[in-house]
PDB file of C-alpha atoms in Angstrom:
ATOM      1  CA  MET A  26      26.951 -37.782 -36.380  1.00  0.00           C
ATOM      2  CA  GLU A  27      25.270 -35.249 -38.639  1.00  0.00           C
ATOM      3  CA  ALA A  28      23.791 -38.016 -40.797  1.00  0.00           C
ATOM      4  CA  ARG A  29      22.491 -39.778 -37.680  1.00  0.00           C
ATOM      5  CA  ARG A  30      20.920 -36.544 -36.439  1.00  0.00           C
ATOM      6  CA  ILE A  31      19.175 -35.987 -39.768  1.00  0.00           C
ATOM      7  CA  PHE A  32      17.958 -39.600 -39.824  1.00  0.00           C
ATOM      8  CA  THR A  33      16.616 -39.276 -36.281  1.00  0.00           C
ATOM      9  CA  THR A  34      14.826 -36.042 -37.194  1.00  0.00           C
ATOM     10  CA  LEU A  35      13.208 -37.758 -40.174  1.00  0.00           C
ATOM     11  CA  LEU A  36      12.041 -40.646 -37.996  1.00  0.00           C
ATOM     12  CA  VAL A  37      10.446 -38.238 -35.543  1.00  0.00           C
ATOM     13  CA  ALA A  38       8.748 -36.401 -38.407  1.00  0.00           C
ATOM     14  CA  VAL A  39       7.413 -39.632 -39.889  1.00  0.00           C
ATOM     15  CA  ALA A  40       6.184 -40.782 -36.470  1.00  0.00           C
ATOM     16  CA  ALA A  41       4.368 -37.487 -36.046  1.00  0.00           C
ATOM     17  CA  VAL A  42       2.658 -37.838 -39.419  1.00  0.00           C
ATOM     18  CA  VAL A  43       1.681 -41.438 -38.678  1.00  0.00           C
ATOM     19  CA  GLY A  44       0.338 -40.375 -35.297  1.00  0.00           C
ATOM     20  CA  ILE A  45      -1.780 -37.656 -36.857  1.00  0.00           C
ATOM     21  CA  SER A  46      -3.113 -39.969 -39.565  1.00  0.00           C
ATOM     22  CA  ALA A  47      -3.930 -42.596 -36.934  1.00  0.00           C
ATOM     23  CA  GLN A  48      -6.096 -40.166 -34.981  1.00  0.00           C
ATOM     24  CA  LYS A  49      -9.789 -40.827 -35.418  1.00  0.00           C
ATOM     25  CA  ALA A  50     -12.210 -38.027 -36.247  1.00  0.00           C
ATOM     26  CA  VAL A  51     -14.526 -37.065 -33.371  1.00  0.00           C
ATOM     27  CA  TYR A  52     -17.357 -34.569 -32.916  1.00  0.00           C
ATOM     28  CA  LEU A  53     -16.321 -33.580 -29.392  1.00  0.00           C
ATOM     29  CA  THR A  54     -13.068 -33.840 -27.468  1.00  0.00           C
ATOM     30  CA  THR A  55     -12.751 -35.631 -24.152  1.00  0.00           C
ATOM     31  CA  GLU A  56     -12.839 -32.269 -22.376  1.00  0.00           C
ATOM     32  CA  GLN A  57     -16.144 -31.416 -24.065  1.00  0.00           C
ATOM     33  CA  LEU A  58     -17.784 -34.699 -23.041  1.00  0.00           C
ATOM     34  CA  PRO A  59     -19.276 -35.579 -19.638  1.00  0.00           C
ATOM     35  CA  ASN A  60     -16.889 -37.319 -17.239  1.00  0.00           C
ATOM     36  CA  LEU A  61     -18.174 -40.825 -16.501  1.00  0.00           C
ATOM     37  CA  ILE A  62     -16.259 -40.914 -13.220  1.00  0.00           C
ATOM     38  CA  LYS A  63     -18.557 -38.140 -12.032  1.00  0.00           C
ATOM     39  CA  SER A  64     -21.745 -39.163 -13.826  1.00  0.00           C
ATOM     40  CA  LEU A  65     -21.770 -42.915 -13.111  1.00  0.00           C
ATOM     41  CA  PRO A  66     -21.586 -44.727  -9.762  1.00  0.00           C
ATOM     42  CA  ALA A  67     -18.429 -46.588  -8.808  1.00  0.00           C
ATOM     43  CA  PRO A  68     -18.385 -50.320  -9.608  1.00  0.00           C
ATOM     44  CA  PRO A  69     -19.747 -52.582  -6.847  1.00  0.00           C
ATOM     45  CA  ALA A  70     -17.443 -53.388  -3.951  1.00  0.00           C
ATOM     46  CA  PHE A  71     -16.402 -57.033  -3.692  1.00  0.00           C
ATOM     47  CA  ASP A  72     -18.357 -57.461  -0.431  1.00  0.00           C
ATOM     48  CA  SER A  73     -21.600 -55.895  -1.709  1.00  0.00           C
ATOM     49  CA  PRO A  74     -24.913 -57.495  -2.721  1.00  0.00           C
ATOM     50  CA  GLU A  75     -24.442 -55.953  -6.161  1.00  0.00           C
ATOM     51  CA  PHE A  76     -21.206 -57.852  -6.642  1.00  0.00           C
ATOM     52  CA  ALA A  77     -22.921 -61.055  -5.506  1.00  0.00           C
ATOM     53  CA  TYR A  78     -25.267 -60.516  -8.453  1.00  0.00           C
ATOM     54  CA  ASP A  79     -22.260 -59.978 -10.720  1.00  0.00           C
ATOM     55  CA  ILE A  80     -20.967 -63.399  -9.665  1.00  0.00           C
ATOM     56  CA  ILE A  81     -24.343 -65.000 -10.397  1.00  0.00           C
ATOM     57  CA  ARG A  82     -24.333 -63.420 -13.846  1.00  0.00           C
ATOM     58  CA  TYR A  83     -20.786 -64.599 -14.498  1.00  0.00           C
ATOM     59  CA  GLN A  84     -21.906 -68.158 -13.782  1.00  0.00           C
ATOM     60  CA  TRP A  85     -24.917 -67.588 -16.044  1.00  0.00           C
ATOM     61  CA  GLY A  86     -22.560 -66.499 -18.809  1.00  0.00           C
ATOM     62  CA  LYS A  87     -20.521 -69.673 -18.503  1.00  0.00           C
ATOM     63  CA  GLN A  88     -23.693 -71.720 -18.906  1.00  0.00           C
ATOM     64  CA  GLN A  89     -24.570 -69.784 -22.071  1.00  0.00           C
ATOM     65  CA  ARG A  90     -21.294 -70.890 -23.649  1.00  0.00           C
ATOM     66  CA  LYS A  91     -22.722 -74.409 -23.866  1.00  0.00           C
ATOM     67  CA  ASP A  92     -25.176 -73.187 -26.514  1.00  0.00           C
ATOM     68  CA  PRO A  93     -23.183 -73.344 -29.795  1.00  0.00           C
ATOM     69  CA  GLU A  94     -25.301 -70.670 -31.476  1.00  0.00           C
ATOM     70  CA  ARG A  95     -25.027 -68.206 -28.602  1.00  0.00           C
ATOM     71  CA  ALA A  96     -21.319 -68.899 -28.214  1.00  0.00           C
ATOM     72  CA  ALA A  97     -20.782 -68.163 -31.900  1.00  0.00           C
ATOM     73  CA  ILE A  98     -22.603 -64.836 -31.559  1.00  0.00           C
ATOM     74  CA  ALA A  99     -20.448 -63.902 -28.570  1.00  0.00           C
ATOM     75  CA  LYS A 100     -17.283 -64.680 -30.505  1.00  0.00           C
ATOM     76  CA  GLY A 101     -18.437 -62.546 -33.424  1.00  0.00           C
ATOM     77  CA  ASP A 102     -19.344 -59.700 -31.080  1.00  0.00           C
ATOM     78  CA  ALA A 103     -15.864 -59.790 -29.536  1.00  0.00           C
ATOM     79  CA  ILE A 104     -14.121 -58.397 -32.643  1.00  0.00           C
ATOM     80  CA  TRP A 105     -12.765 -54.994 -31.653  1.00  0.00           C
ATOM     81  CA  ASP A 106     -10.263 -53.668 -34.180  1.00  0.00           C
ATOM     82  CA  SER A 107     -12.749 -52.557 -36.835  1.00  0.00           C
ATOM     83  CA  LEU A 108     -16.140 -50.895 -36.530  1.00  0.00           C
ATOM     84  CA  ASP A 109     -17.054 -52.599 -39.797  1.00  0.00           C
ATOM     85  CA  SER A 110     -17.579 -55.811 -37.855  1.00  0.00           C
ATOM     86  CA  LEU A 111     -19.859 -53.993 -35.396  1.00  0.00           C
ATOM     87  CA  PHE A 112     -21.925 -52.563 -38.249  1.00  0.00           C
ATOM     88  CA  HIS A 113     -22.217 -56.015 -39.799  1.00  0.00           C
ATOM     89  CA  GLN A 114     -23.634 -57.398 -36.546  1.00  0.00           C
ATOM     90  CA  PHE A 115     -26.331 -54.674 -36.616  1.00  0.00           C
ATOM     91  CA  ALA A 116     -27.123 -54.949 -40.338  1.00  0.00           C
ATOM     92  CA  VAL A 117     -30.258 -57.083 -39.956  1.00  0.00           C
ATOM     93  CA  PRO A 118     -31.975 -55.035 -37.220  1.00  0.00           C
ATOM     94  CA  PHE A 119     -30.953 -51.775 -38.926  1.00  0.00           C
ATOM     95  CA  GLY A 120     -32.244 -53.051 -42.260  1.00  0.00           C
ATOM     96  CA  LEU A 121     -29.114 -52.007 -44.080  1.00  0.00           C
ATOM     97  CA  GLU A 122     -25.485 -53.062 -44.426  1.00  0.00           C
ATOM     98  CA  VAL A 123     -23.392 -50.018 -43.525  1.00  0.00           C
ATOM     99  CA  THR A 124     -20.233 -49.702 -45.640  1.00  0.00           C
ATOM    100  CA  PRO A 125     -17.897 -46.852 -46.660  1.00  0.00           C
ATOM    101  CA  LYS A 126     -18.872 -47.133 -50.336  1.00  0.00           C
ATOM    102  CA  GLY A 127     -22.507 -48.170 -50.122  1.00  0.00           C
ATOM    103  CA  THR A 128     -23.621 -45.776 -47.390  1.00  0.00           C
ATOM    104  CA  PRO A 129     -20.878 -43.155 -46.964  1.00  0.00           C
ATOM    105  CA  GLU A 130     -22.971 -40.603 -45.051  1.00  0.00           C
ATOM    106  CA  ILE A 131     -24.260 -43.146 -42.540  1.00  0.00           C
ATOM    107  CA  TYR A 132     -20.808 -44.649 -42.215  1.00  0.00           C
ATOM    108  CA  LYS A 133     -19.272 -41.259 -41.484  1.00  0.00           C
ATOM    109  CA  LEU A 134     -21.939 -40.433 -38.902  1.00  0.00           C
ATOM    110  CA  LEU A 135     -21.653 -43.761 -37.089  1.00  0.00           C
ATOM    111  CA  THR A 136     -17.874 -43.975 -37.013  1.00  0.00           C
ATOM    112  CA  THR A 137     -17.404 -40.393 -35.850  1.00  0.00           C
ATOM    113  CA  ALA A 138     -20.159 -40.614 -33.234  1.00  0.00           C
ATOM    114  CA  ILE A 139     -18.947 -43.947 -31.851  1.00  0.00           C
ATOM    115  CA  TYR A 140     -15.325 -42.839 -31.660  1.00  0.00           C
ATOM    116  CA  THR A 141     -16.498 -39.679 -29.902  1.00  0.00           C
ATOM    117  CA  ILE A 142     -18.372 -41.618 -27.223  1.00  0.00           C
ATOM    118  CA  ASP A 143     -15.634 -44.265 -27.063  1.00  0.00           C
ATOM    119  CA  GLN A 144     -13.303 -41.672 -25.526  1.00  0.00           C
ATOM    120  CA  MET A 145     -15.421 -41.628 -22.376  1.00  0.00           C
ATOM    121  CA  ARG A 146     -14.395 -45.109 -21.225  1.00  0.00           C
ATOM    122  CA  VAL A 147     -10.691 -44.335 -20.888  1.00  0.00           C
ATOM    123  CA  ALA A 148     -10.786 -42.286 -17.669  1.00  0.00           C
ATOM    124  CA  PRO A 149     -12.989 -44.618 -15.572  1.00  0.00           C
ATOM    125  CA  LYS A 150     -11.089 -47.713 -16.692  1.00  0.00           C
ATOM    126  CA  ALA A 151      -7.824 -46.164 -15.520  1.00  0.00           C
ATOM    127  CA  TYR A 152      -9.371 -44.692 -12.371  1.00  0.00           C
ATOM    128  CA  TYR A 153     -11.107 -47.804 -11.014  1.00  0.00           C
ATOM    129  CA  LYS A 154      -8.767 -50.468 -12.452  1.00  0.00           C
ATOM    130  CA  ARG A 155     -11.422 -53.079 -11.813  1.00  0.00           C
ATOM    131  CA  GLN A 156     -10.367 -56.700 -12.149  1.00  0.00           C
ATOM    132  CA  ARG A 157     -12.058 -58.641 -14.914  1.00  0.00           C
ATOM    133  CA  PRO A 158     -13.992 -61.879 -14.221  1.00  0.00           C
ATOM    134  CA  PHE A 159     -11.543 -64.191 -15.982  1.00  0.00           C
ATOM    135  CA  GLU A 160      -8.700 -62.630 -13.982  1.00  0.00           C
ATOM    136  CA  ARG A 161     -10.427 -62.942 -10.617  1.00  0.00           C
ATOM    137  CA  TYR A 162     -11.212 -66.619 -11.175  1.00  0.00           C
ATOM    138  CA  ASP A 163      -8.135 -67.382 -13.280  1.00  0.00           C
ATOM    139  CA  GLU A 164     -10.301 -69.106 -15.867  1.00  0.00           C
ATOM    140  CA  PRO A 165     -10.134 -69.106 -19.665  1.00  0.00           C
ATOM    141  CA  MET A 166     -12.373 -66.829 -21.677  1.00  0.00           C
ATOM    142  CA  LEU A 167     -14.688 -68.046 -24.405  1.00  0.00           C
ATOM    143  CA  THR A 168     -13.044 -65.720 -26.918  1.00  0.00           C
ATOM    144  CA  GLY A 169      -9.359 -66.209 -26.110  1.00  0.00           C
ATOM    145  CA  GLU A 170      -8.728 -62.541 -25.324  1.00  0.00           C
ATOM    146  CA  GLU A 171      -6.906 -63.093 -22.043  1.00  0.00           C
ATOM    147  CA  ASP A 172      -3.509 -61.743 -23.094  1.00  0.00           C
ATOM    148  CA  ALA A 173      -4.997 -58.655 -24.746  1.00  0.00           C
ATOM    149  CA  LEU A 174      -7.265 -57.753 -21.823  1.00  0.00           C
ATOM    150  CA  ARG A 175      -5.312 -58.786 -18.739  1.00  0.00           C
ATOM    151  CA  GLY A 176      -4.501 -55.743 -16.621  1.00  0.00           C
ATOM    152  CA  GLU A 177      -6.922 -53.438 -18.417  1.00  0.00           C
ATOM    153  CA  GLY A 178      -9.746 -52.053 -16.288  1.00  0.00           C
ATOM    154  CA  SER A 179     -13.068 -53.838 -16.541  1.00  0.00           C
ATOM    155  CA  TYR A 180     -15.349 -50.887 -15.716  1.00  0.00           C
ATOM    156  CA  PRO A 181     -17.041 -49.837 -17.937  1.00  0.00           C
ATOM    157  CA  SER A 182     -17.189 -52.181 -20.927  1.00  0.00           C
ATOM    158  CA  GLY A 183     -15.804 -50.683 -24.124  1.00  0.00           C
ATOM    159  CA  HIS A 184     -17.690 -53.152 -26.306  1.00  0.00           C
ATOM    160  CA  ALA A 185     -21.005 -52.437 -24.592  1.00  0.00           C
ATOM    161  CA  LEU A 186     -20.372 -48.701 -24.831  1.00  0.00           C
ATOM    162  CA  ARG A 187     -19.759 -48.953 -28.573  1.00  0.00           C
ATOM    163  CA  GLY A 188     -22.713 -51.261 -29.125  1.00  0.00           C
ATOM    164  CA  GLN A 189     -25.142 -49.016 -27.291  1.00  0.00           C
ATOM    165  CA  ALA A 190     -23.752 -45.908 -29.000  1.00  0.00           C
ATOM    166  CA  CYS A 191     -24.226 -47.608 -32.367  1.00  0.00           C
ATOM    167  CA  ALA A 192     -27.807 -48.506 -31.471  1.00  0.00           C
ATOM    168  CA  LEU A 193     -28.649 -44.991 -30.305  1.00  0.00           C
ATOM    169  CA  VAL A 194     -27.416 -43.417 -33.524  1.00  0.00           C
ATOM    170  CA  MET A 195     -29.029 -46.067 -35.724  1.00  0.00           C
ATOM    171  CA  ALA A 196     -32.341 -45.666 -33.898  1.00  0.00           C
ATOM    172  CA  GLN A 197     -32.232 -41.931 -34.505  1.00  0.00           C
ATOM    173  CA  ILE A 198     -31.692 -42.577 -38.219  1.00  0.00           C
ATOM    174  CA  ALA A 199     -34.413 -45.244 -38.401  1.00  0.00           C
ATOM    175  CA  PRO A 200     -36.742 -44.884 -35.371  1.00  0.00           C
ATOM    176  CA  GLU A 201     -39.193 -47.368 -36.867  1.00  0.00           C
ATOM    177  CA  ARG A 202     -36.579 -50.093 -36.315  1.00  0.00           C
ATOM    178  CA  ALA A 203     -35.573 -49.036 -32.797  1.00  0.00           C
ATOM    179  CA  ASP A 204     -36.979 -52.103 -31.042  1.00  0.00           C
ATOM    180  CA  THR A 205     -34.855 -54.622 -32.944  1.00  0.00           C
ATOM    181  CA  ILE A 206     -31.814 -52.321 -32.965  1.00  0.00           C
ATOM    182  CA  PHE A 207     -31.799 -51.949 -29.190  1.00  0.00           C
ATOM    183  CA  TYR A 208     -32.403 -55.639 -28.626  1.00  0.00           C
ATOM    184  CA  ARG A 209     -29.326 -56.389 -30.738  1.00  0.00           C
ATOM    185  CA  ALA A 210     -27.368 -53.901 -28.621  1.00  0.00           C
ATOM    186  CA  TYR A 211     -28.518 -55.776 -25.510  1.00  0.00           C
ATOM    187  CA  ILE A 212     -27.305 -59.089 -26.955  1.00  0.00           C
ATOM    188  CA  TYR A 213     -24.045 -57.455 -28.014  1.00  0.00           C
ATOM    189  CA  ALA A 214     -23.405 -56.221 -24.473  1.00  0.00           C
ATOM    190  CA  GLN A 215     -24.368 -59.534 -22.866  1.00  0.00           C
ATOM    191  CA  SER A 216     -21.857 -61.261 -25.118  1.00  0.00           C
ATOM    192  CA  ARG A 217     -19.133 -59.673 -22.985  1.00  0.00           C
ATOM    193  CA  VAL A 218     -20.560 -61.297 -19.855  1.00  0.00           C
ATOM    194  CA  ILE A 219     -20.760 -64.624 -21.661  1.00  0.00           C
ATOM    195  CA  ALA A 220     -17.178 -64.261 -22.887  1.00  0.00           C
ATOM    196  CA  GLY A 221     -15.948 -63.679 -19.330  1.00  0.00           C
ATOM    197  CA  ALA A 222     -14.566 -60.253 -20.241  1.00  0.00           C
ATOM    198  CA  HIS A 223     -16.915 -58.195 -18.060  1.00  0.00           C
ATOM    199  CA  TRP A 224     -19.175 -58.250 -15.056  1.00  0.00           C
ATOM    200  CA  GLN A 225     -22.859 -57.520 -15.543  1.00  0.00           C
ATOM    201  CA  SER A 226     -22.461 -54.172 -13.790  1.00  0.00           C
ATOM    202  CA  ASP A 227     -19.761 -53.212 -16.314  1.00  0.00           C
ATOM    203  CA  VAL A 228     -22.059 -53.573 -19.299  1.00  0.00           C
ATOM    204  CA  ASP A 229     -25.012 -51.999 -17.474  1.00  0.00           C
ATOM    205  CA  ALA A 230     -22.889 -48.935 -16.733  1.00  0.00           C
ATOM    206  CA  SER A 231     -21.833 -48.746 -20.373  1.00  0.00           C
ATOM    207  CA  ARG A 232     -25.425 -48.550 -21.560  1.00  0.00           C
ATOM    208  CA  ASN A 233     -25.926 -45.522 -19.324  1.00  0.00           C
ATOM    209  CA  GLY A 234     -22.567 -44.078 -20.328  1.00  0.00           C
ATOM    210  CA  ALA A 235     -23.376 -44.304 -24.042  1.00  0.00           C
ATOM    211  CA  SER A 236     -26.681 -42.531 -23.441  1.00  0.00           C
ATOM    212  CA  ILE A 237     -24.875 -39.723 -21.628  1.00  0.00           C
ATOM    213  CA  GLY A 238     -22.465 -39.296 -24.524  1.00  0.00           C
ATOM    214  CA  PHE A 239     -25.287 -39.494 -27.062  1.00  0.00           C
ATOM    215  CA  CYS A 240     -27.105 -36.652 -25.324  1.00  0.00           C
ATOM    216  CA  ALA A 241     -23.965 -34.521 -25.566  1.00  0.00           C
ATOM    217  CA  LEU A 242     -23.904 -35.085 -29.320  1.00  0.00           C
ATOM    218  CA  GLN A 243     -27.393 -33.636 -29.710  1.00  0.00           C
ATOM    219  CA  GLY A 244     -25.985 -30.166 -29.137  1.00  0.00           C
ATOM    220  CA  CYS A 245     -23.149 -30.556 -31.659  1.00  0.00           C
ATOM    221  CA  PRO A 246     -23.846 -28.762 -34.987  1.00  0.00           C
ATOM    222  CA  ALA A 247     -21.581 -31.105 -36.978  1.00  0.00           C
ATOM    223  CA  PHE A 248     -23.406 -34.163 -35.636  1.00  0.00           C
ATOM    224  CA  ILE A 249     -26.814 -32.608 -36.328  1.00  0.00           C
ATOM    225  CA  GLU A 250     -25.846 -31.773 -39.917  1.00  0.00           C
ATOM    226  CA  GLN A 251     -24.409 -35.234 -40.589  1.00  0.00           C
ATOM    227  CA  MET A 252     -27.497 -36.861 -39.071  1.00  0.00           C
ATOM    228  CA  LYS A 253     -29.635 -35.072 -41.676  1.00  0.00           C
ATOM    229  CA  LYS A 254     -27.442 -36.430 -44.462  1.00  0.00           C
ATOM    230  CA  ALA A 255     -27.545 -39.927 -42.969  1.00  0.00           C
ATOM    231  CA  LYS A 256     -31.340 -39.929 -42.729  1.00  0.00           C
ATOM    232  CA  GLU A 257     -31.653 -38.801 -46.344  1.00  0.00           C
ATOM    233  CA  GLU A 258     -29.237 -41.509 -47.454  1.00  0.00           C
ATOM    234  CA  TYR A 259     -31.083 -44.186 -45.470  1.00  0.00           C
ATOM    235  CA  LYS A 260     -34.355 -43.319 -47.203  1.00  0.00           C
ATOM    236  CA  ARG A 261     -32.702 -43.117 -50.611  1.00  0.00           C
ATOM    237  CA  VAL A 262     -30.925 -46.467 -50.309  1.00  0.00           C
ATOM    238  CA  ASN A 263     -34.023 -48.229 -48.983  1.00  0.00           C
ATOM    239  CA  ILE A 264     -36.093 -46.944 -51.880  1.00  0.00           C
ATOM    240  CA  LYS A 265     -33.589 -48.453 -54.308  1.00  0.00           C
ATOM    241  CA  HIS A 266     -33.934 -51.794 -52.550  1.00  0.00           C
TER     242      HIS A 266
END
């Protein structure tokens, strides 16, 4: 019994260490960030004109899947597990491939800022529990994510929130490239409509939500200091190229 107790204690200790190491660095806690339930409108009711538009956009998305090039972009944009994939999608408009070794200061700024803003989606998703398009129509998604997403709230879109947050930070680093950066963020968000993962109103809300979170970061000393380092690195790396 004593050996079992010691073994159990060790397992708990290891789990605690793993849990701590798995935590992602953030600039602000959830409590320090604006609450999107209070700062964004509720998703459209199923009998509203706004939801009728969501249905039209869902049908539009299904038509877009017939374009092999656009479908391929949507599939690439669907990757969620690593921010490295997100940064790769934005490499051309940003003018730089963001990697831990090649651009450590930019990488640190982007990952920490995005994970900070990413926290804001959790509460509204759980609060509204909005049904996703593929669930409502019982149709397959373009990206095969049905099992992973079924039952998870649709409002707002996590992908769109991350994409817009990425664009906002990148545009602050390189304002001269803001037009192409934000257009890529728009495509990235629309990929979720095309995939059948989200309604149009989900991704529209996420663009606003990311902007709200981004504004909160402007008053954070750690973010401001890291932004300076990222801007210096961006200029330095571009000069080398």
